[in-house]
Coordinates of N, CA and C in Angstrom, one line a residue:
M833 N -94.1 -53.0 199.1 CA -93.4 -52.8 200.6 C -92.3 -52.2 200.5
N834 N -91.9 -51.8 199.7 CA -90.4 -50.8 199.6 C -90.5 -49.4 199.9
Q835 N -91.7 -48.8 199.2 CA -92.6 -47.8 199.8 C -92.5 -47.6 201.4
S836 N -93.0 -48.5 201.9 CA -93.7 -48.5 203.2 C -92.0 -48.5 203.9
I837 N -91.1 -49.1 203.3 CA -89.9 -49.1 204.4 C -89.1 -47.9 204.4
D838 N -89.0 -47.2 203.0 CA -89.2 -46.1 202.7 C -89.7 -45.1 203.8
I839 N -91.1 -45.1 203.9 CA -91.5 -44.2 204.6 C -91.2 -44.3 206.1
D840 N -90.9 -45.1 206.5 CA -90.6 -45.9 207.7 C -89.1 -45.0 208.4
E841 N -88.4 -45.6 207.2 CA -86.9 -44.7 207.3 C -86.8 -43.4 207.5
E842 N -87.8 -42.6 206.9 CA -88.2 -41.1 206.8 C -89.2 -40.7 208.4
K843 N -89.6 -41.3 208.8 CA -90.0 -41.1 210.1 C -89.0 -41.2 211.1
L844 N -88.2 -42.5 211.2 CA -86.9 -42.7 211.8 C -85.8 -41.5 211.7
D845 N -85.8 -40.6 210.8 CA -84.8 -40.2 210.2 C -85.1 -38.7 210.9
R846 N -86.4 -38.5 211.0 CA -87.2 -37.6 211.9 C -87.2 -37.3 212.7
M847 N -87.4 -38.2 213.7 CA -87.5 -38.5 214.8 C -86.0 -38.4 215.5
K848 N -84.8 -39.1 214.9 CA -83.5 -38.9 215.4 C -82.9 -37.1 215.1
Y849 N -83.9 -36.5 214.4 CA -83.5 -35.1 214.3 C -84.1 -34.4 215.1
K850 N -85.1 -34.8 215.4 CA -86.1 -33.5 216.3 C -85.2 -33.7 217.7
I851 N -85.1 -35.3 217.8 CA -84.4 -35.8 219.4 C -83.5 -35.3 219.6
L852 N -82.2 -35.1 219.1 CA -81.0 -34.4 219.0 C -81.5 -33.0 219.0
Q853 N -81.7 -32.5 218.3 CA -81.9 -31.4 218.6 C -82.5 -30.4 219.8
A854 N -83.4 -31.4 220.3 CA -83.9 -31.1 222.0 C -82.8 -31.8 222.5
E855 N -82.4 -32.3 222.3 CA -80.8 -32.6 223.4 C -80.0 -31.7 223.3
N856 N -79.3 -30.7 222.1 CA -78.5 -30.0 222.2 C -79.7 -28.2 222.7
D857 N -80.6 -28.7 222.5 CA -80.9 -27.3 223.3 C -81.1 -27.2 224.5
N858 N -81.1 -28.8 225.4 CA -81.2 -28.7 226.3 C -80.0 -28.5 227.2
N859 N -78.7 -29.2 226.6 CA -77.9 -28.8 226.8 C -77.3 -27.5 227.0
K860 N -77.6 -26.5 225.9 CA -77.7 -25.2 225.8 C -78.1 -24.5 226.9
T861 N -79.3 -24.7 227.5 CA -80.3 -23.9 228.3 C -80.1 -24.5 229.9
K862 N -80.1 -26.3 230.0 CA -80.0 -26.8 231.2 C -81.3 -26.6 231.9
D863 N -82.5 -26.4 230.7 CA -83.5 -26.1 231.4 C -84.5 -27.3 232.0
L864 N -83.8 -28.4 231.3 CA -84.8 -29.5 231.5 C -84.3 -30.3 232.4
T865 N -84.8 -31.1 233.7 CA -84.5 -31.7 234.0 C -84.5 -33.7 233.1
P866 N -83.8 -34.5 233.4 CA -83.7 -35.9 232.8 C -84.5 -36.6 232.4
G867 N -85.8 -36.1 234.0 CA -86.9 -36.8 233.7 C -87.8 -35.8 232.5
Q868 N -87.8 -34.9 232.5 CA -88.3 -33.9 232.0 C -88.0 -33.6 230.3
M869 N -86.5 -34.3 229.9 CA -86.1 -34.8 229.3 C -87.0 -36.3 228.0
V870 N -86.7 -37.4 229.1 CA -87.4 -38.5 228.9 C -88.7 -38.2 228.3
A871 N -89.4 -37.3 229.2 CA -91.2 -37.0 228.6 C -91.2 -36.4 227.5
K872 N -90.3 -35.6 227.0 CA -90.3 -34.5 226.0 C -89.6 -35.8 224.7
I873 N -88.9 -36.4 224.8 CA -88.3 -37.6 224.0 C -89.3 -38.3 223.8
K874 N -90.0 -38.9 224.5 CA -91.6 -39.7 224.3 C -92.1 -38.7 223.6
Q875 N -92.5 -37.7 223.7 CA -93.6 -36.8 223.1 C -93.0 -36.9 221.5
I876 N -91.9 -36.5 221.4 CA -91.6 -36.7 219.7 C -91.6 -37.7 219.2
I877 N -91.3 -39.1 219.8 CA -91.5 -40.2 219.4 C -93.2 -40.4 219.3
I878 N -94.2 -40.3 220.2 CA -95.5 -40.3 219.9 C -95.8 -39.8 218.6
H879 N -95.5 -38.3 218.9 CA -96.2 -37.0 217.7 C -95.8 -37.9 216.1
E880 N -94.5 -38.4 216.2 CA -93.9 -38.5 215.1 C -94.4 -39.7 214.3
A881 N -95.1 -41.0 215.4 CA -95.4 -42.3 214.9 C -96.5 -41.9 214.8
S882 N -97.3 -41.1 215.2 CA -98.8 -40.6 214.4 C -99.2 -39.8 213.4
R883 N -97.9 -39.7 212.8 CA -97.8 -38.4 211.8 C -98.5 -39.2 210.5
K884 N -98.9 -38.5 209.5 CA -99.5 -39.3 208.6 C -98.7 -39.0 207.5
M885 N -98.3 -39.5 206.5 CA -97.2 -39.6 205.4 C -98.2 -38.6 204.3

């Protein structure tokens, strides 16, 4: 059980990092609209959630 919690925390930390990185990149370039940014965040979450450890 404890190992499962650790793995979940690692997944969440990776998701947070990638989302923040995408937001920072978009703040610099302003390439994506808010709707496109939401789609990108959803894509990050789905990809990380389906990833095996």
